[in-house]
Amino acid sequence: MAGIDGPGIAFEDVEVRRAGRQLLAIPALRLAAPRIGVIGDNGSGKSTLLRLVNGLLLPSSGRVVVGGLETARHRKELPAQVGFVFQNPDHQLIFPTVGEEIAFGLTERGMPARQARQQALALLEQHGCSGWIDRNVNELSGGQKQLVCILAVLATEPSIVLMDEPFSSLDLPTRLALSRRIMALPQQIVMASHDLDLLTRFDRVIWLEAGRIRQDGSAADVLPAYRAHAATAADADLVPA
């Protein structure tokens, strides 16, 4: 693939296998658009693709290159470029207060604790949450926890933010509010989601099926095709055997 070591995310002859079973196979793929959605049925490989990008998972063969860094050789450098927002915020939050959670990534990169707290406060103020700095995370709603997770990732200023079903447990008003925040971010966003309405505003959508790319293109082309596929599958399930 030409320019695999340049900006953006690139897959080259990537295969992921576990216990002799192929989980993902992507011969060639470059991700450079600002907003990229990843869709597919459960088990189609969405989470596997995301975890390949941030080095949580390495390919069984082939290469994944992020901003010129091959993930298999530069796992330690990847967190500076790639942030990851988990589906369940309780799996991501590790500190008792909001301020500590957001400041952690900064102190890990060598910033003095006082300066890290000041930057955490500034980020909270920027997003209308200035009173949260000393709040216990266990007192927050699900949507508030998810926002804290996003802000903790943004605090370290990665160029890419990966999101794995970030709205699955949120009510509609919270999802709409968070989606507006996400669409306004300057970072490249790659999001795996079943929320097709949200993805209509994305620049590109990739449909995975059984670990392979079934369709890749604009939201206007891919989402209707996936909806039709899902409707057909649902109708087939209703037919008596």
Coordinates of N, CA and C in Angstrom, one line a residue:
M1 N 0.8 -1.2 0.0 CA 0.0 0.0 0.0 C 0.9 1.2 0.0
A2 N 0.6 2.1 -0.9 CA 1.4 3.4 -1.0 C 1.2 4.2 0.2
G3 N 2.3 4.7 0.8 CA 2.2 5.7 1.9 C 1.7 5.1 3.2
I4 N 1.9 3.8 3.4 CA 1.4 3.2 4.7 C 2.1 3.9 5.9
D5 N 3.3 4.4 5.8 CA 4.0 4.9 6.9 C 3.8 6.4 7.1
G6 N 2.8 7.0 6.3 CA 2.5 8.4 6.4 C 1.4 8.7 7.5
P7 N 0.8 9.8 7.5 CA -0.3 10.2 8.5 C -1.4 9.2 8.4
G8 N -2.2 9.2 9.5 CA -3.4 8.4 9.5 C -3.2 7.0 10.0
I9 N -4.2 6.1 9.7 CA -4.1 4.7 10.2 C -4.1 3.9 8.9
A10 N -3.3 2.9 8.9 CA -3.2 2.0 7.7 C -3.1 0.5 8.2
F11 N -3.8 -0.3 7.4 CA -3.7 -1.8 7.6 C -3.1 -2.4 6.3
E12 N -2.2 -3.3 6.5 CA -1.6 -4.0 5.4 C -1.5 -5.5 5.6
D13 N -2.3 -6.2 4.8 CA -2.3 -7.7 4.9 C -2.5 -8.2 6.4
V14 N -3.5 -7.5 7.1 CA -3.7 -7.8 8.5 C -4.6 -9.0 8.7
E15 N -4.2 -9.9 9.5 CA -5.0 -11.0 9.9 C -4.9 -11.2 11.4
V16 N -6.0 -11.5 12.1 CA -6.0 -11.8 13.5 C -6.6 -13.2 13.6
R17 N -5.9 -14.1 14.3 CA -6.4 -15.5 14.5 C -6.3 -15.8 16.0
R18 N -7.2 -16.6 16.5 CA -7.2 -17.1 17.9 C -7.7 -18.5 17.9
A19 N -6.9 -19.4 18.5 CA -7.3 -20.8 18.6 C -7.6 -21.4 17.2
G20 N -6.9 -21.0 16.2 CA -7.0 -21.5 14.9 C -8.2 -20.9 14.1
R21 N -8.9 -19.9 14.7 CA -10.0 -19.3 14.0 C -9.7 -17.9 13.6
Q22 N -10.1 -17.5 12.4 CA -9.8 -16.2 11.9 C -10.8 -15.2 12.4
L23 N -10.4 -14.2 13.1 CA -11.3 -13.2 13.7 C -11.4 -11.9 12.8
L24 N -10.3 -11.6 12.1 CA -10.3 -10.4 11.2 C -9.3 -10.6 10.1
A25 N -9.7 -10.2 8.9 CA -8.8 -10.3 7.7 C -9.0 -9.0 6.9
I26 N -8.0 -8.1 6.9 CA -8.1 -6.8 6.1 C -6.9 -6.7 5.3
P27 N -7.0 -7.0 4.0 CA -5.8 -6.9 3.1 C -5.2 -5.5 3.0
A28 N -6.1 -4.5 2.9 CA -5.5 -3.1 2.7 C -6.6 -2.1 3.1
L29 N -6.2 -1.2 4.0 CA -7.2 -0.2 4.5 C -6.5 1.0 5.0
R30 N -6.9 2.2 4.6 CA -6.3 3.5 5.1 C -7.5 4.3 5.7
L31 N -7.3 4.8 6.9 CA -8.3 5.6 7.6 C -7.8 7.0 7.8
A32 N -8.3 7.9 7.1 CA -7.8 9.3 7.2 C -8.9 10.3 7.4
A33 N -10.2 9.9 7.1 CA -11.3 10.9 7.3 C -11.5 11.3 8.7
P34 N -12.0 12.5 9.0 CA -12.2 13.0 10.4 C -13.1 12.1 11.2
R35 N -14.2 11.6 10.7 CA -15.2 10.9 11.4 C -15.4 9.6 10.7
I36 N -15.1 8.4 11.3 CA -15.2 7.1 10.7 C -16.0 6.2 11.6
G37 N -17.1 5.7 11.1 CA -17.9 4.8 11.8 C -17.6 3.3 11.4
V38 N -17.7 2.4 12.4 CA -17.5 1.0 12.1 C -18.8 0.3 12.6
I39 N -19.4 -0.4 11.7 CA -20.7 -1.1 12.0 C -20.6 -2.6 11.7
G40 N -21.6 -3.3 12.1 CA -21.6 -4.7 11.9 C -22.4 -5.4 13.0
D41 N -22.8 -6.7 12.7 CA -23.4 -7.4 13.8 C -22.5 -7.8 14.9
N42 N -23.0 -8.2 16.0 CA -22.1 -8.6 17.1 C -21.2 -9.7 16.7
G43 N -19.9 -9.6 17.0 CA -19.0 -10.6 16.6 C -18.4 -10.4 15.2
S44 N -18.7 -9.3 14.6 CA -18.2 -9.1 13.3 C -16.7 -8.6 13.2
G45 N -16.2 -8.2 14.3 CA -14.8 -7.7 14.4 C -14.6 -6.3 14.7
K46 N -15.6 -5.5 15.1 CA -15.5 -4.1 15.3 C -14.5 -3.8 16.4
S47 N -14.7 -4.4 17.6 CA -13.8 -4.2 18.7 C -12.4 -4.6 18.4
T48 N -12.3 -5.7 17.6 CA -10.9 -6.2 17.3 C -10.2 -5.2 16.4
L49 N -10.9 -4.6 15.5 CA -10.3 -3.5 14.6 C -9.8 -2.4 15.5
L50 N -10.6 -1.9 16.4 CA -10.2 -0.8 17.2 C -9.0 -1.1 18.1
R51 N -9.0 -2.3 18.6 CA -7.9 -2.6 19.5 C -6.6 -2.9 18.8
L52 N -6.7 -3.1 17.5 CA -5.5 -3.2 16.7 C -4.9 -1.8 16.5
V53 N -5.7 -0.8 16.4 CA -5.2 0.6 16.2 C -4.4 1.1 17.4
N54 N -4.9 0.8 18.6 CA -4.2 1.4 19.8 C -3.2 0.4 20.4
G55 N -3.0 -0.8 19.7 CA -1.9 -1.7 20.2 C -2.4 -2.6 21.3
L56 N -3.6 -2.5 21.8 CA -4.1 -3.5 22.8 C -4.1 -4.9 22.2
L57 N -4.2 -5.0 20.9 CA -4.1 -6.3 20.2 C -3.2 -6.1 19.0
L58 N -2.3 -7.1 18.8 CA -1.4 -7.1 17.7 C -1.9 -8.1 16.7
P59 N -1.6 -7.8 15.4 CA -2.1 -8.7 14.3 C -1.3 -10.0 14.3
S60 N -1.9 -11.1 14.0 CA -1.2 -12.4 13.8 C -0.2 -12.3 12.7
S61 N -0.6 -11.6 11.6 CA 0.3 -11.3 10.5 C -0.1 -10.0 9.9
G62 N 0.8 -9.4 9.1 CA 0.6 -8.1 8.5 C 1.0 -7.0 9.5
R63 N 0.7 -5.7 9.0 CA 1.1 -4.5 9.8 C -0.1 -3.6 10.0
V64 N -0.1 -3.0 11.2 CA -1.0 -1.8 11.4 C -0.1 -0.7 11.8
V65 N -0.2 0.4 11.0 CA 0.7 1.6 11.2 C -0.2 2.8 11.5
V66 N 0.1 3.5 12.6 CA -0.6 4.7 13.1 C 0.3 5.9 13.1
G67 N 0.1 6.9 12.3 CA 0.9 8.0 12.3 C 2.4 7.7 12.0
G68 N 2.6 6.7 11.2 CA 4.0 6.3 10.9 C 4.6 5.3 11.9
L69 N 3.8 5.0 12.9 CA 4.3 4.0 13.9 C 3.7 2.7 13.8
E70 N 4.5 1.7 13.5 CA 4.0 0.3 13.5 C 3.6 -0.2 14.9
T71 N 2.4 -0.6 15.1 CA 1.9 -0.9 16.4 C 2.7 -2.0 17.1
A72 N 3.2 -3.0 16.3 CA 3.9 -4.1 16.9 C 5.3 -3.7 17.4
R73 N 5.8 -2.6 16.9 CA 7.2 -2.1 17.3 C 7.1 -0.9 18.2
H74 N 6.0 -0.2 18.3 CA 5.9 1.1 19.0 C 4.8 1.2 20.0
R75 N 4.5 0.1 20.7 CA 3.3 0.1 21.5 C 3.4 1.2 22.6
K76 N 4.6 1.4 23.1 CA 4.7 2.4 24.2 C 4.5 3.8 23.7
E77 N 4.7 4.1 22.4 CA 4.5 5.4 21.9 C 3.1 5.7 21.5
L78 N 2.3 4.7 21.3 CA 0.9 4.8 20.8 C 0.0 5.6 21.7
P79 N 0.1 5.5 23.1 CA -0.9 6.3 23.9 C -0.8 7.8 23.7
A80 N 0.4 8.3 23.2 CA 0.5 9.7 23.0 C -0.3 10.1 21.8
Q81 N -0.6 9.2 20.9 CA -1.3 9.5 19.6 C -2.7 9.0 19.6
V82 N -3.0 8.0 20.4 CA -4.3 7.3 20.3 C -4.9 7.2 21.6
G83 N -6.1 7.7 21.8 CA -6.9 7.6 23.0 C -8.0 6.6 22.8
F84 N -8.5 5.9 23.9 CA -9.5 4.9 23.7 C -10.6 5.1 24.8
V85 N -11.8 5.2 24.3 CA -13.0 5.3 25.2 C -13.7 4.0 25.2
F86 N -13.8 3.3 26.4 CA -14.5 2.0 26.5 C -16.0 2.1 26.4
Q87 N -16.6 1.0 26.1 CA -18.1 0.9 26.1 C -18.6 1.2 27.5
N88 N -18.1 0.6 28.5 CA -18.6 0.8 29.9 C -17.6 1.7 30.6
P89 N -18.0 2.9 31.1 CA -17.1 3.8 31.8 C -16.6 3.2 33.1
D90 N -17.3 2.3 33.7 CA -16.8 1.7 34.9 C -15.6 0.8 34.7
H91 N -15.4 0.4 33.5 CA -14.2 -0.4 33.1 C -13.0 0.5 32.9
Q92 N -13.2 1.8 32.8 CA -12.1 2.8 32.5 C -11.8 3.6 33.6
L93 N -12.7 4.0 34.5 CA -12.5 4.9 35.6 C -11.7 4.1 36.7
I94 N -10.6 4.7 37.2 CA -9.8 4.1 38.2 C -9.5 4.9 39.4
F95 N -9.9 6.2 39.4 CA -9.6 7.1 40.5 C -11.0 7.5 41.1
P96 N -10.9 7.9 42.4 CA -12.2 8.3 43.1 C -12.8 9.6 42.7
T97 N -12.0 10.6 42.3 CA -12.5 11.8 41.9 C -12.3 12.2 40.4
V98 N -13.2 13.1 39.9 CA -13.1 13.5 38.5 C -11.7 14.1 38.2
G99 N -11.3 15.0 39.1 CA -10.0 15.7 38.8 C -8.8 14.7 38.7
E100 N -8.8 13.7 39.6 CA -7.7 12.8 39.6 C -7.8 11.9 38.3
E101 N -9.0 11.6 37.9 CA -9.1 10.7 36.7 C -8.6 11.5 35.5
I102 N -8.9 12.7 35.4 CA -8.5 13.5 34.2 C -7.0 13.9 34.2
A103 N -6.5 14.1 35.4 CA -5.1 14.5 35.6 C -4.1 13.4 35.4
F104 N -4.6 12.1 35.6 CA -3.7 11.0 35.6 C -2.9 10.9 34.4
G105 N -3.5 11.0 33.2 CA -2.7 10.8 32.0 C -1.6 11.9 31.8
L106 N -1.9 13.0 32.4 CA -0.9 14.1 32.3 C 0.3 13.9 33.2
T107 N 0.0 13.4 34.4 CA 1.1 13.1 35.4 C 1.9 11.9 34.9
E108 N 1.2 11.0 34.2 CA 2.0 9.8 33.7 C 3.0 10.3 32.6
R109 N 2.7 11.4 32.0 CA 3.6 11.9 31.0 C 4.6 12.9 31.5
G110 N 4.7 13.0 32.9 CA 5.7 13.8 33.5 C 5.3 15.2 34.0
M111 N 4.0 15.6 33.8 CA 3.6 16.9 34.2 C 3.4 16.9 35.8
P112 N 3.9 18.0 36.4 CA 3.7 18.1 37.9 C 2.2 18.0 38.3
A113 N 2.0 17.5 39.4 CA 0.6 17.2 39.8 C -0.3 18.5 39.9
R114 N 0.3 19.6 40.4 CA -0.4 20.8 40.5 C -0.8 21.4 39.1
Q115 N 0.1 21.3 38.2 CA -0.2 21.8 36.8 C -1.2 20.9 36.1
A116 N -1.1 19.5 36.4 CA -2.0 18.6 35.8 C -3.5 18.9 36.3
R117 N -3.6 19.2 37.6 CA -4.9 19.5 38.1 C -5.4 20.8 37.5
Q118 N -4.6 21.8 37.3 CA -5.0 23.0 36.7 C -5.5 22.8 35.3
Q119 N -4.8 21.9 34.5 CA -5.2 21.6 33.2 C -6.5 20.8 33.2
A120 N -6.7 19.9 34.2 CA -8.0 19.2 34.3 C -9.1 20.1 34.5
L121 N -8.9 21.1 35.4 CA -9.9 22.1 35.7 C -10.3 22.9 34.5
A122 N -9.3 23.3 33.7 CA -9.5 24.1 32.5 C -10.3 23.3 31.5
L123 N -10.0 22.1 31.4 CA -10.7 21.2 30.4 C -12.2 21.1 30.9
L124 N -12.4 20.9 32.2 CA -13.8 20.8 32.7 C -14.6 22.0 32.4
E125 N -13.9 23.2 32.7 CA -14.6 24.5 32.5 C -14.9 24.6 31.0
Q126 N -14.0 24.2 30.1 CA -14.2 24.3 28.7 C -15.5 23.6 28.3
H127 N -15.8 22.5 29.0 CA -17.0 21.6 28.6 C -18.1 21.9 29.6
G128 N -18.1 23.0 30.3 CA -19.2 23.3 31.1 C -19.4 22.5 32.4
C129 N -18.3 22.0 32.9 CA -18.3 21.1 34.1 C -17.4 21.5 35.2
S130 N -17.3 22.8 35.4 CA -16.2 23.4 36.3 C -16.4 22.9 37.7
G131 N -17.7 22.6 38.1 CA -17.9 22.2 39.5 C -17.6 20.7 39.8
W132 N -17.1 20.0 38.7 CA -16.9 18.5 38.9 C -15.5 18.1 39.4
I133 N -14.6 19.0 39.5 CA -13.2 18.7 39.8 C -13.0 17.7 41.0
D134 N -13.8 18.0 42.1 CA -13.6 17.1 43.3 C -14.8 16.2 43.5
R135 N -15.6 16.0 42.5 CA -16.8 15.1 42.6 C -16.3 13.7 42.6
N136 N -17.0 12.9 43.4 CA -16.7 11.4 43.4 C -17.3 10.8 42.1
V137 N -16.6 10.0 41.4 CA -17.1 9.5 40.2 C -18.3 8.6 40.4
N138 N -18.4 8.0 41.6 CA -19.5 7.1 41.9 C -20.8 7.9 42.0
E139 N -20.8 9.2 42.1 CA -22.0 10.0 42.3 C -22.5 10.5 40.9
L140 N -21.8 10.2 39.9 CA -22.1 10.6 38.5 C -23.1 9.7 37.9
S141 N -23.9 10.2 36.9 CA -24.8 9.4 36.1 C -23.9 8.7 35.1
G142 N -24.5 7.7 34.4 CA -23.8 7.0 33.3 C -23.3 7.9 32.2
G143 N -24.1 8.9 31.8 CA -23.6 9.8 30.8 C -22.5 10.7 31.3
Q144 N -22.6 11.2 32.6 CA -21.5 12.0 33.1 C -20.2 11.2 33.3
K145 N -20.3 10.0 33.6 CA -19.1 9.1 33.7 C -18.5 9.0 32.3
Q146 N -19.3 8.8 31.3 CA -18.8 8.6 30.0 C -18.1 9.9 29.5
L147 N -18.7 11.1 29.9 CA -18.1 12.3 29.5 C -16.7 12.5 30.2
V148 N -16.6 12.1 31.5 CA -15.3 12.1 32.2 C -14.3 11.3 31.5
C149 N -14.7 10.1 31.1 CA -13.8 9.2 30.3 C -13.3 9.9 29.1
I150 N -14.2 10.5 28.3 CA -13.8 11.2 27.1 C -12.8 12.3 27.4
L151 N -13.1 13.1 28.5 CA -12.3 14.2 28.8 C -10.9 13.7 29.3
A152 N -10.9 12.6 30.0 CA -9.6 12.1 30.5 C -8.7 11.7 29.3
V153 N -9.4 11.2 28.2 CA -8.6 10.9 27.0 C -8.2 12.1 26.3
L154 N -9.0 13.1 26.2 CA -8.7 14.4 25.5 C -7.6 15.2 26.2
A155 N -7.5 15.0 27.5 CA -6.5 15.8 28.3 C -5.1 15.6 27.8
T156 N -4.8 14.4 27.3 CA -3.5 14.1 26.8 C -3.3 14.5 25.4
E157 N -4.3 15.1 24.7 CA -4.3 15.6 23.4 C -3.8 14.6 22.3
P158 N -4.4 13.4 22.3 CA -4.1 12.5 21.2 C -4.6 13.0 19.9
S159 N -4.1 12.6 18.8 CA -4.6 13.0 17.5 C -5.8 12.1 17.0
I160 N -5.9 10.9 17.6 CA -7.0 10.0 17.2 C -7.7 9.5 18.5
V161 N -9.0 9.5 18.5 CA -9.8 9.0 19.6 C -10.6 7.8 19.1
L162 N -10.4 6.6 19.7 CA -11.2 5.4 19.4 C -12.3 5.3 20.4
M163 N -13.5 4.9 19.9 CA -14.7 4.8 20.8 C -15.4 3.5 20.5
D164 N -15.5 2.6 21.5 CA -16.2 1.3 21.3 C -17.5 1.3 21.9
E165 N -18.6 1.5 21.1 CA -20.0 1.5 21.6 C -20.1 2.4 22.8
P166 N -19.7 3.7 22.7 CA -19.7 4.6 23.9 C -21.1 4.9 24.4
F167 N -22.2 4.7 23.6 CA -23.5 5.2 24.0 C -24.5 4.0 24.3
S168 N -24.0 2.8 24.4 CA -24.8 1.7 24.5 C -25.7 1.6 25.7
S169 N -25.3 2.2 26.8 CA -26.1 2.2 28.0 C -26.7 3.5 28.4
L170 N -26.7 4.5 27.5 CA -27.2 5.8 27.8 C -28.6 6.1 27.2
D171 N -29.3 7.0 27.9 CA -30.6 7.3 27.4 C -30.5 8.3 26.2
L172 N -31.6 8.5 25.5 CA -31.5 9.3 24.3 C -31.0 10.8 24.5
P173 N -31.6 11.5 25.5 CA -31.0 12.9 25.7 C -29.5 12.9 26.0
T174 N -29.0 12.0 26.8 CA -27.6 11.9 27.1 C -26.8 11.6 25.8
R175 N -27.3 10.7 25.0 CA -26.6 10.3 23.8 C -26.5 11.5 22.9
L176 N -27.6 12.2 22.7 CA -27.6 13.4 21.8 C -26.7 14.4 22.3
A177 N -26.6 14.7 23.6 CA -25.7 15.7 24.1 C -24.3 15.3 23.9
L178 N -24.0 14.0 24.2 CA -22.6 13.6 24.0 C -22.2 13.5 22.6
S179 N -23.1 13.2 21.7 CA -22.8 13.1 20.3 C -22.5 14.5 19.7
R180 N -23.2 15.5 20.2 CA -22.8 16.9 19.8 C -21.4 17.3 20.2
R181 N -21.0 16.9 21.4 CA -19.7 17.2 21.9 C -18.6 16.5 21.0
I182 N -18.9 15.2 20.7 CA -18.0 14.4 19.9 C -17.8 15.0 18.5
M183 N -18.9 15.4 17.9 CA -18.8 15.9 16.6 C -18.0 17.3 16.5
A184 N -17.9 17.9 17.7 CA -17.2 19.2 17.7 C -15.7 19.0 18.0
L185 N -15.3 17.8 18.3 CA -13.9 17.6 18.7 C -12.9 17.8 17.5
P186 N -11.7 18.3 17.7 CA -10.8 18.4 16.6 C -10.1 17.1 16.2
Q187 N -10.1 16.1 17.1 CA -9.4 14.9 16.8 C -10.2 14.0 15.8
Q188 N -9.4 13.2 15.1 CA -10.0 12.1 14.3 C -10.7 11.2 15.2
I189 N -12.0 10.8 14.9 CA -12.8 9.9 15.7 C -13.0 8.6 14.8
V190 N -12.7 7.5 15.4 CA -13.1 6.2 14.9 C -14.0 5.5 15.9
M191 N -15.3 5.3 15.5 CA -16.2 4.8 16.5 C -16.9 3.6 16.0
A192 N -16.9 2.5 16.8 CA -17.7 1.3 16.6 C -19.1 1.6 17.2
S193 N -20.2 1.4 16.5 CA -21.5 1.7 17.1 C -22.6 1.0 16.4
H194 N -23.7 0.8 17.2 CA -24.9 0.3 16.6 C -25.9 1.5 16.4
D195 N -25.5 2.7 16.8 CA -26.3 3.9 16.7 C -26.2 4.5 15.3
L196 N -27.0 3.9 14.4 CA -26.8 4.3 13.0 C -27.3 5.8 12.7
D197 N -28.2 6.3 13.6 CA -28.6 7.7 13.4 C -27.5 8.6 13.7
L198 N -26.7 8.3 14.7 CA -25.5 9.2 14.9 C -24.5 9.1 13.8
L199 N -24.3 7.9 13.2 CA -23.3 7.8 12.2 C -23.7 8.4 10.9
T200 N -24.9 8.8 10.7 CA -25.3 9.5 9.4 C -24.5 10.8 9.2
R201 N -23.9 11.3 10.2 CA -23.2 12.6 10.1 C -21.7 12.3 9.9
F202 N -21.3 11.0 9.9 CA -19.9 10.7 9.8 C -19.4 10.7 8.3
D203 N -18.1 10.9 8.1 CA -17.6 11.1 6.8 C -17.5 9.7 6.0
R204 N -17.3 8.7 6.8 CA -17.1 7.4 6.2 C -17.6 6.3 7.1
V205 N -18.1 5.2 6.6 CA -18.6 4.1 7.4 C -18.1 2.8 6.8
I206 N -17.6 2.0 7.7 CA -17.0 0.6 7.3 C -17.9 -0.4 7.9
W207 N -18.5 -1.3 7.0 CA -19.3 -2.4 7.5 C -18.5 -3.7 7.5
L208 N -18.4 -4.2 8.7 CA -17.7 -5.5 8.9 C -18.6 -6.6 9.0
E209 N -18.3 -7.7 8.3 CA -19.1 -9.0 8.4 C -18.1 -10.1 8.5
A210 N -18.3 -10.9 9.6 CA -17.4 -12.1 9.8 C -15.9 -11.8 9.7
G211 N -15.6 -10.6 10.2 CA -14.1 -10.2 10.2 C -13.6 -9.7 8.9
R212 N -14.5 -9.4 8.0 CA -14.0 -8.8 6.7 C -14.8 -7.6 6.4
I213 N -14.3 -6.8 5.5 CA -15.0 -5.6 5.1 C -16.0 -5.9 4.0
R214 N -17.3 -5.8 4.4 CA -18.3 -6.0 3.4 C -18.6 -4.8 2.5
Q215 N -18.6 -3.6 3.1 CA -18.8 -2.4 2.4 C -18.1 -1.3 3.1
D216 N -17.5 -0.3 2.3 CA -16.8 0.8 2.8 C -17.1 2.0 1.9
G217 N -17.6 3.1 2.5 CA -18.0 4.2 1.7 C -18.6 5.3 2.6
S218 N -19.4 6.1 1.9 CA -20.1 7.2 2.6 C -21.2 6.7 3.5
A219 N -21.6 7.4 4.5 CA -22.7 7.0 5.4 C -24.0 6.9 4.5
A220 N -24.1 7.7 3.6 CA -25.4 7.7 2.7 C -25.5 6.4 1.9
D221 N -24.4 5.8 1.6 CA -24.4 4.5 0.9 C -24.4 3.3 1.8
V222 N -23.6 3.3 2.8 CA -23.4 2.1 3.6 C -24.5 1.9 4.6
L223 N -25.0 2.9 5.3 CA -26.0 2.7 6.3 C -27.3 2.1 5.8
P224 N -27.8 2.6 4.6 CA -29.1 2.0 4.1 C -28.8 0.6 3.7
A225 N -27.7 0.2 3.2 CA -27.4 -1.2 2.8 C -27.4 -2.1 4.0
Y226 N -26.8 -1.5 5.1 CA -26.7 -2.3 6.4 C -28.1 -2.5 7.0
R227 N -28.9 -1.4 6.9 CA -30.3 -1.5 7.4 C -31.1 -2.5 6.7
A228 N -30.9 -2.6 5.3 CA -31.7 -3.5 4.5 C -31.2 -4.9 4.9
H229 N -29.9 -5.1 5.1 CA -29.4 -6.4 5.5 C -30.0 -6.9 6.8
A230 N -30.0 -5.9 7.8 CA -30.6 -6.3 9.1 C -32.0 -6.6 9.0
A231 N -32.8 -5.9 8.2 CA -34.2 -6.1 8.1 C -34.5 -7.5 7.5
T232 N -33.7 -7.9 6.5 CA -33.8 -9.2 5.8 C -33.5 -10.3 6.8
A233 N -32.4 -10.1 7.6 CA -32.1 -11.1 8.6 C -33.2 -11.2 9.6
A234 N -33.8 -10.1 10.1 CA -34.8 -10.2 11.0 C -36.1 -10.9 10.5
D235 N -36.4 -10.6 9.2 CA -37.5 -11.3 8.6 C -37.3 -12.8 8.5
A236 N -36.0 -13.2 8.2 CA -35.7 -14.6 8.1 C -35.9 -15.3 9.4
D237 N -35.5 -14.6 10.5 CA -35.7 -15.2 11.9 C -37.1 -15.4 12.2
L238 N -38.0 -14.7 11.6 CA -39.5 -14.8 11.9 C -40.1 -16.0 11.2
V239 N -39.5 -16.5 10.1 CA -40.0 -17.5 9.3 C -39.9 -18.9 10.1
P240 N -41.0 -19.6 10.3 CA -40.9 -20.9 11.0 C -40.0 -21.9 10.3
A241 N -39.3 -22.6 11.1 CA -38.4 -23.6 10.5 C -39.2 -24.8 9.9

